[in-house]
CSV table of N, CA, C and O in Angstrom, one decimal:
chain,number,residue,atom,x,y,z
M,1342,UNK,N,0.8,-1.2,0.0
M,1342,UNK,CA,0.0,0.0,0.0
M,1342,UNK,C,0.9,1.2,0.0
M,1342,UNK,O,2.0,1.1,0.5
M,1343,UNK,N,0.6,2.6,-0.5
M,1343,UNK,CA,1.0,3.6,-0.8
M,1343,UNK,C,0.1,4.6,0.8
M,1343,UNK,O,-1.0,4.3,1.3
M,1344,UNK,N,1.1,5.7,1.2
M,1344,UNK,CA,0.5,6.2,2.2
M,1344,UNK,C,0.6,8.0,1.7
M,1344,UNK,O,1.5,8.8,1.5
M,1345,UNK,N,-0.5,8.1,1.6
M,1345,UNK,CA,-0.9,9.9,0.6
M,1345,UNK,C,-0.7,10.8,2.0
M,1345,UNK,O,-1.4,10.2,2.8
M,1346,UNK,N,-0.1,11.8,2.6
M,1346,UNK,CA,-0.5,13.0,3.7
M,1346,UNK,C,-1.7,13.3,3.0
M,1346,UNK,O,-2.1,13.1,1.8
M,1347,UNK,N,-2.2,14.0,4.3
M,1347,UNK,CA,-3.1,14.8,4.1
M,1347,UNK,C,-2.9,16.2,3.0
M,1347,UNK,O,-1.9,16.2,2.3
M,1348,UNK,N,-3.9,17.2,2.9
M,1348,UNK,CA,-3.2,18.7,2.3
M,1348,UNK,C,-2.6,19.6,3.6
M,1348,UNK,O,-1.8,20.5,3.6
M,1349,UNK,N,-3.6,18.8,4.7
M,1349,UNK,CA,-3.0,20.1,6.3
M,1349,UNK,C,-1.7,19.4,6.9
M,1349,UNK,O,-1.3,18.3,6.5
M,1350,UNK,N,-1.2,20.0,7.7
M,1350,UNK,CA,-0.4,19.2,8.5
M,1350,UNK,C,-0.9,18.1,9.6
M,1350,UNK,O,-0.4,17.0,10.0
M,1351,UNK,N,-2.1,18.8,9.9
M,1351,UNK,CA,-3.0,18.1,10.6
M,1351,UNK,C,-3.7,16.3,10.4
M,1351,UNK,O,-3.9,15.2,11.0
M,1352,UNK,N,-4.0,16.9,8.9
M,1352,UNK,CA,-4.5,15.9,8.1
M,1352,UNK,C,-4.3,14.1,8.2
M,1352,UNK,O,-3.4,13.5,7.7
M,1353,UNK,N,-5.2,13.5,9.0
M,1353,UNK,CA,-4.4,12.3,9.2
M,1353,UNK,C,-4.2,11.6,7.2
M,1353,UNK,O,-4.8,11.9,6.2
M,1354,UNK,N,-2.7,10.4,7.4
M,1354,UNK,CA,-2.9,10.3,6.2
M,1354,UNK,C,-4.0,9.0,5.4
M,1354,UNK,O,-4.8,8.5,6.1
M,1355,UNK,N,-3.9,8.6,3.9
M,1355,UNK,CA,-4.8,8.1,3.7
M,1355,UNK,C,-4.3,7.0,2.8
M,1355,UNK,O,-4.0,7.2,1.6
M,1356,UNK,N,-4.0,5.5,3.5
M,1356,UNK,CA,-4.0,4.4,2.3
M,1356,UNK,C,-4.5,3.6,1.4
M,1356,UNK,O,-5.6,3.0,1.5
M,1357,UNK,N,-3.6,3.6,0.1
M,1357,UNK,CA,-4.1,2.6,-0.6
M,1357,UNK,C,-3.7,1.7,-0.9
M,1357,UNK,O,-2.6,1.7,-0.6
M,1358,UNK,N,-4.1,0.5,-1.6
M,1358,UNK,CA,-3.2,-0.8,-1.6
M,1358,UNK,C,-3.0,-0.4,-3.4
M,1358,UNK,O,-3.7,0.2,-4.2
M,1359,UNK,N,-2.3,-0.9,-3.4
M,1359,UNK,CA,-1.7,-0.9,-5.0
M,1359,UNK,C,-1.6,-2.3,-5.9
M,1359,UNK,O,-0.7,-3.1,-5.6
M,1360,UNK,N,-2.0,-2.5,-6.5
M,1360,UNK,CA,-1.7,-3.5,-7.9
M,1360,UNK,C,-0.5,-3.2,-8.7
M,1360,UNK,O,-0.5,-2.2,-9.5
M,1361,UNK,N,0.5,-4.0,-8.5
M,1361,UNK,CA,1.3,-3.8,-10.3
M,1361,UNK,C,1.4,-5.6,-10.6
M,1361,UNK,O,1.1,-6.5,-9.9
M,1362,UNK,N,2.1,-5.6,-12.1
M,1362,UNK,CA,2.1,-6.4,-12.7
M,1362,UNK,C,3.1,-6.9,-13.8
M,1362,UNK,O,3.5,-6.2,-14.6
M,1363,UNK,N,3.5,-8.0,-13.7
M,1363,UNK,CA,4.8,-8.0,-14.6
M,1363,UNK,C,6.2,-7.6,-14.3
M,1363,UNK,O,6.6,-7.8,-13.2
M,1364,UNK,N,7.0,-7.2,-15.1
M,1364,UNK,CA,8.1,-6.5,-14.8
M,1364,UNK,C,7.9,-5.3,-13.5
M,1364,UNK,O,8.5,-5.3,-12.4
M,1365,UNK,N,6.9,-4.3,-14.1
M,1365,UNK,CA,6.9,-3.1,-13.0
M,1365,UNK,C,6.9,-4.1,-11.7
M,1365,UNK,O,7.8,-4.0,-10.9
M,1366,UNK,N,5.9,-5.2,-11.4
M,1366,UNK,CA,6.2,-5.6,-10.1
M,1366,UNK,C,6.9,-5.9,-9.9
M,1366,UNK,O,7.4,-5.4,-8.8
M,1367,UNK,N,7.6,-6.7,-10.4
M,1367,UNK,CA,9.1,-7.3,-10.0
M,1367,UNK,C,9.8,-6.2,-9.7
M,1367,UNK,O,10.0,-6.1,-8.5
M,1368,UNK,N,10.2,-5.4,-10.5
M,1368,UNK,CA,11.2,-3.8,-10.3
M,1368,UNK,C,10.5,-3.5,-8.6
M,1368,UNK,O,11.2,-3.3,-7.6
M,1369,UNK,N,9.5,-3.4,-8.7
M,1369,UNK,CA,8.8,-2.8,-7.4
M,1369,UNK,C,9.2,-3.1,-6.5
M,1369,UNK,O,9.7,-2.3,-5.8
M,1370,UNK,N,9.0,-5.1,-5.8
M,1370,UNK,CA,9.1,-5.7,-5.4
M,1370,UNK,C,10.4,-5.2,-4.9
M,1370,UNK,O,10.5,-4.8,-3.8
M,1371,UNK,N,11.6,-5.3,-5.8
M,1371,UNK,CA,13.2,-5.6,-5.9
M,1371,UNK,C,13.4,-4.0,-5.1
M,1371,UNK,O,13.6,-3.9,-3.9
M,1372,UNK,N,13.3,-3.1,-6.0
M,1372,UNK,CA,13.8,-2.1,-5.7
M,1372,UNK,C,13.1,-1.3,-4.1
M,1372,UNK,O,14.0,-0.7,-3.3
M,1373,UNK,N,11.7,-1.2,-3.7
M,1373,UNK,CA,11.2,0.0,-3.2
M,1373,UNK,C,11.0,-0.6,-1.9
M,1373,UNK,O,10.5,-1.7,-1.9
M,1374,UNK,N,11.2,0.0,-0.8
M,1374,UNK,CA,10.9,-0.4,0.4
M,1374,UNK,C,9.9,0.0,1.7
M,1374,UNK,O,9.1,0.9,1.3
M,1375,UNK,N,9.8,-0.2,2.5
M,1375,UNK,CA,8.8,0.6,2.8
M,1375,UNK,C,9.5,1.9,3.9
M,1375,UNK,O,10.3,1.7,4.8
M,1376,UNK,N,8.8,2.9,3.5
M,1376,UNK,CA,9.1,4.6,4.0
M,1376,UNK,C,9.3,5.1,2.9
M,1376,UNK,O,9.0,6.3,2.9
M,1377,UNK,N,9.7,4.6,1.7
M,1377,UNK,CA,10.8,4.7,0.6
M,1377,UNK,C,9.6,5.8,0.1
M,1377,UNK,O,8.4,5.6,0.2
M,1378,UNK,N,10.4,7.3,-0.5
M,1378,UNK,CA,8.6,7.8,-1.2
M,1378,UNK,C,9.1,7.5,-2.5
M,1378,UNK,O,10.2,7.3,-3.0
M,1379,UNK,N,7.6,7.4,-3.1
M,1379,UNK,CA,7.6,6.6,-4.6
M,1379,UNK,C,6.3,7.6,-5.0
M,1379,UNK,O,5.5,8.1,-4.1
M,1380,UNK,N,6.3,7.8,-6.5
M,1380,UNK,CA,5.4,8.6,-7.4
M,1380,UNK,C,4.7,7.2,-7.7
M,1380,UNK,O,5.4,6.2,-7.9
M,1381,UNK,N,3.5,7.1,-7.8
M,1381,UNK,CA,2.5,6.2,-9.2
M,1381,UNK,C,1.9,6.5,-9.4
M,1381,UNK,O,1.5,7.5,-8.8
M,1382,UNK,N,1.2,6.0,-11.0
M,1382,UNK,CA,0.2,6.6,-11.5
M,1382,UNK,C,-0.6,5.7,-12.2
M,1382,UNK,O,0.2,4.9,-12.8
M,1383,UNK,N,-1.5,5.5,-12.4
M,1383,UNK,CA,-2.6,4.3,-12.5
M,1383,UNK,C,-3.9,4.3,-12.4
M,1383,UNK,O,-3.8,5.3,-11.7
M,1384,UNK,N,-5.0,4.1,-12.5
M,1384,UNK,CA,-6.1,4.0,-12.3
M,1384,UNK,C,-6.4,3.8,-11.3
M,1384,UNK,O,-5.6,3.1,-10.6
M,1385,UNK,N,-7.8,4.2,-10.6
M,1385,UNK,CA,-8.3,3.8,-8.8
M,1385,UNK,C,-9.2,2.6,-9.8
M,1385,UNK,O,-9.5,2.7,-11.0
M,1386,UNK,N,-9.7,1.3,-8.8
M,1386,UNK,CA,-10.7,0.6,-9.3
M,1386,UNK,C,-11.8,0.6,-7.8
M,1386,UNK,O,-11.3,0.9,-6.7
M,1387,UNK,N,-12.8,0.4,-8.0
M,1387,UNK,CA,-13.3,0.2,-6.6
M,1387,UNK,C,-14.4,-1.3,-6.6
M,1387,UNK,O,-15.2,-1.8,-7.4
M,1388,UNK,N,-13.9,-1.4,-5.4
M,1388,UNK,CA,-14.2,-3.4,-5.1
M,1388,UNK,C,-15.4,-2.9,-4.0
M,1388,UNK,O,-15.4,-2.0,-3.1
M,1389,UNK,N,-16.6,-4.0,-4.5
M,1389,UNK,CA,-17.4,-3.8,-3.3
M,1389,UNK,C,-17.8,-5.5,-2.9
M,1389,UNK,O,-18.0,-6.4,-3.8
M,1390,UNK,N,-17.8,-5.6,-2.1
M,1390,UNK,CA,-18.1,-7.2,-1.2
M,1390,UNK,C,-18.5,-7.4,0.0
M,1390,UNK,O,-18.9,-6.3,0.5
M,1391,UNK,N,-18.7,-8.0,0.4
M,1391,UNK,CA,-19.6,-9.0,1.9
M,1391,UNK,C,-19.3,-9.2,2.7
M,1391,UNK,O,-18.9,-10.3,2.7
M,1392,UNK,N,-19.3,-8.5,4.2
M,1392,UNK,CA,-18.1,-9.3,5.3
M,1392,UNK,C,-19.3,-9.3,6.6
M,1392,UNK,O,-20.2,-8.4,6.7
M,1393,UNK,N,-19.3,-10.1,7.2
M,1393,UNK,CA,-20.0,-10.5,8.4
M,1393,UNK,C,-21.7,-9.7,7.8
M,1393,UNK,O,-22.5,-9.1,8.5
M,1394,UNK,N,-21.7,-9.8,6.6
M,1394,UNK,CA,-23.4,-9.7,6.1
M,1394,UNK,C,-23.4,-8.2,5.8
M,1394,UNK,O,-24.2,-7.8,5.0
M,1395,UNK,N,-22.5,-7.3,6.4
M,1395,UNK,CA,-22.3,-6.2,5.8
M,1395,UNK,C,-21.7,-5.4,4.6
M,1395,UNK,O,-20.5,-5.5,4.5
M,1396,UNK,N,-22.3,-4.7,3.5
M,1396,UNK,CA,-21.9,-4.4,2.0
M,1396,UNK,C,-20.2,-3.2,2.4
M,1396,UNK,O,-20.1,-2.5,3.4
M,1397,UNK,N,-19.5,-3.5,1.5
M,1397,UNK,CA,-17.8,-3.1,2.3
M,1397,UNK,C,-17.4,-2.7,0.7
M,1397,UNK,O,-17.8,-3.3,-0.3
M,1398,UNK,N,-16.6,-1.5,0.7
M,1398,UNK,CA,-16.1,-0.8,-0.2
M,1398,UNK,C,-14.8,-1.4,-0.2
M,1398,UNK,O,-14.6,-2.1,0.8
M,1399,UNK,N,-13.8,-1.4,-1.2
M,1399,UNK,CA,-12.4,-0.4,-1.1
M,1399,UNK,C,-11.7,-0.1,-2.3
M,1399,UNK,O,-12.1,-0.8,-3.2
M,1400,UNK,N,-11.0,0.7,-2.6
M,1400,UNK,CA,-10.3,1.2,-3.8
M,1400,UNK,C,-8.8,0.7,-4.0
M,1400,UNK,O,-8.1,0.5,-3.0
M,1401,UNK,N,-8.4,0.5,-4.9
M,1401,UNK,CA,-7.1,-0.2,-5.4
M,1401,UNK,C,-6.5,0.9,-6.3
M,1401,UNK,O,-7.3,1.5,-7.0
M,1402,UNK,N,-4.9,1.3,-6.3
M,1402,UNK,CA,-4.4,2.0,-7.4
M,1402,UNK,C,-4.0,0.7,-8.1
M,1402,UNK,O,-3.1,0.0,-7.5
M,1403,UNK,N,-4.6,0.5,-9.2
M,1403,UNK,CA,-3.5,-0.2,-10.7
M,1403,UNK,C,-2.5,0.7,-11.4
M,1403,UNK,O,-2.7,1.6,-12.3
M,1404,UNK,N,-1.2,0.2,-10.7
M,1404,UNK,CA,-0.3,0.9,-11.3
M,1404,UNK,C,0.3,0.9,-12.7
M,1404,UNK,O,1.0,0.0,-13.2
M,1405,UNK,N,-0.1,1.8,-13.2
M,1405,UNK,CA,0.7,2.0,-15.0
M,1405,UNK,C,2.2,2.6,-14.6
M,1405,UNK,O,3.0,1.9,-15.2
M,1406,UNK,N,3.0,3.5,-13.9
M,1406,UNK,CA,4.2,4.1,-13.6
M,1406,UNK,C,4.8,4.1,-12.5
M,1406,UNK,O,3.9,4.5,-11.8
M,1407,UNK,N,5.9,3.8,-11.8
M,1407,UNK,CA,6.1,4.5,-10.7
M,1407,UNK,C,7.9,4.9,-11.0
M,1407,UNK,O,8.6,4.4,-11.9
M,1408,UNK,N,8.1,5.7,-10.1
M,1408,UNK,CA,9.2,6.4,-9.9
M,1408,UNK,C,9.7,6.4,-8.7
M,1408,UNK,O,8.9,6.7,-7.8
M,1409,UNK,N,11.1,6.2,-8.3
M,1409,UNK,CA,11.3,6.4,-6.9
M,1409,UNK,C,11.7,7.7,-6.7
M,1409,UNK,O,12.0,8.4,-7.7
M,1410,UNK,N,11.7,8.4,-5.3
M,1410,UNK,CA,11.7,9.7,-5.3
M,1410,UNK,C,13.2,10.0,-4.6
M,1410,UNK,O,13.7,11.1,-4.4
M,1411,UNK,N,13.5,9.3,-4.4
M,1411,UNK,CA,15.2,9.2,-4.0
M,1411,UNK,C,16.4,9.1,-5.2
M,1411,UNK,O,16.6,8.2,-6.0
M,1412,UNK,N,17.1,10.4,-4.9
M,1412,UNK,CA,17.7,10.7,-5.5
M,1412,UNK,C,19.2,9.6,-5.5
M,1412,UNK,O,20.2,9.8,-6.2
């Protein structure tokens, strides 16, 4: 998952889980760690399903690019 700040300082932040596929995952997998900041860009998809009888949202980025942000 990718972790967005808020726009305030205040702002708690907001995760998402991410999809990649192929080579990008593998690169992903290999190279990026977690704290590490990373750019992606991708499509949101949104999943809706069933848990203890209750209807449950969540959103996925499918990643098309990423970049690490470390120089």
């Amino acid at each position: 998952s990718v972790a967005v700040n808020g726009r305030k300082k205040d702002d708690p932040a907001s995760f998402f889980r991410c999809k990649s596929f192929g080579k990008q995952g593998e690169v992903i997998a290999q190279y990026i760690t977690k704290g590490q900041e990373i750019a992606v860009s991708g499509r949101m998809e949104q999943r809706k399903y069933e848990k203890d009888g209750q209807n449950r949202e969540s959103w996925e980025l499918i990643v098309n690019d990423s970049r690490s942000l470390v120089a």
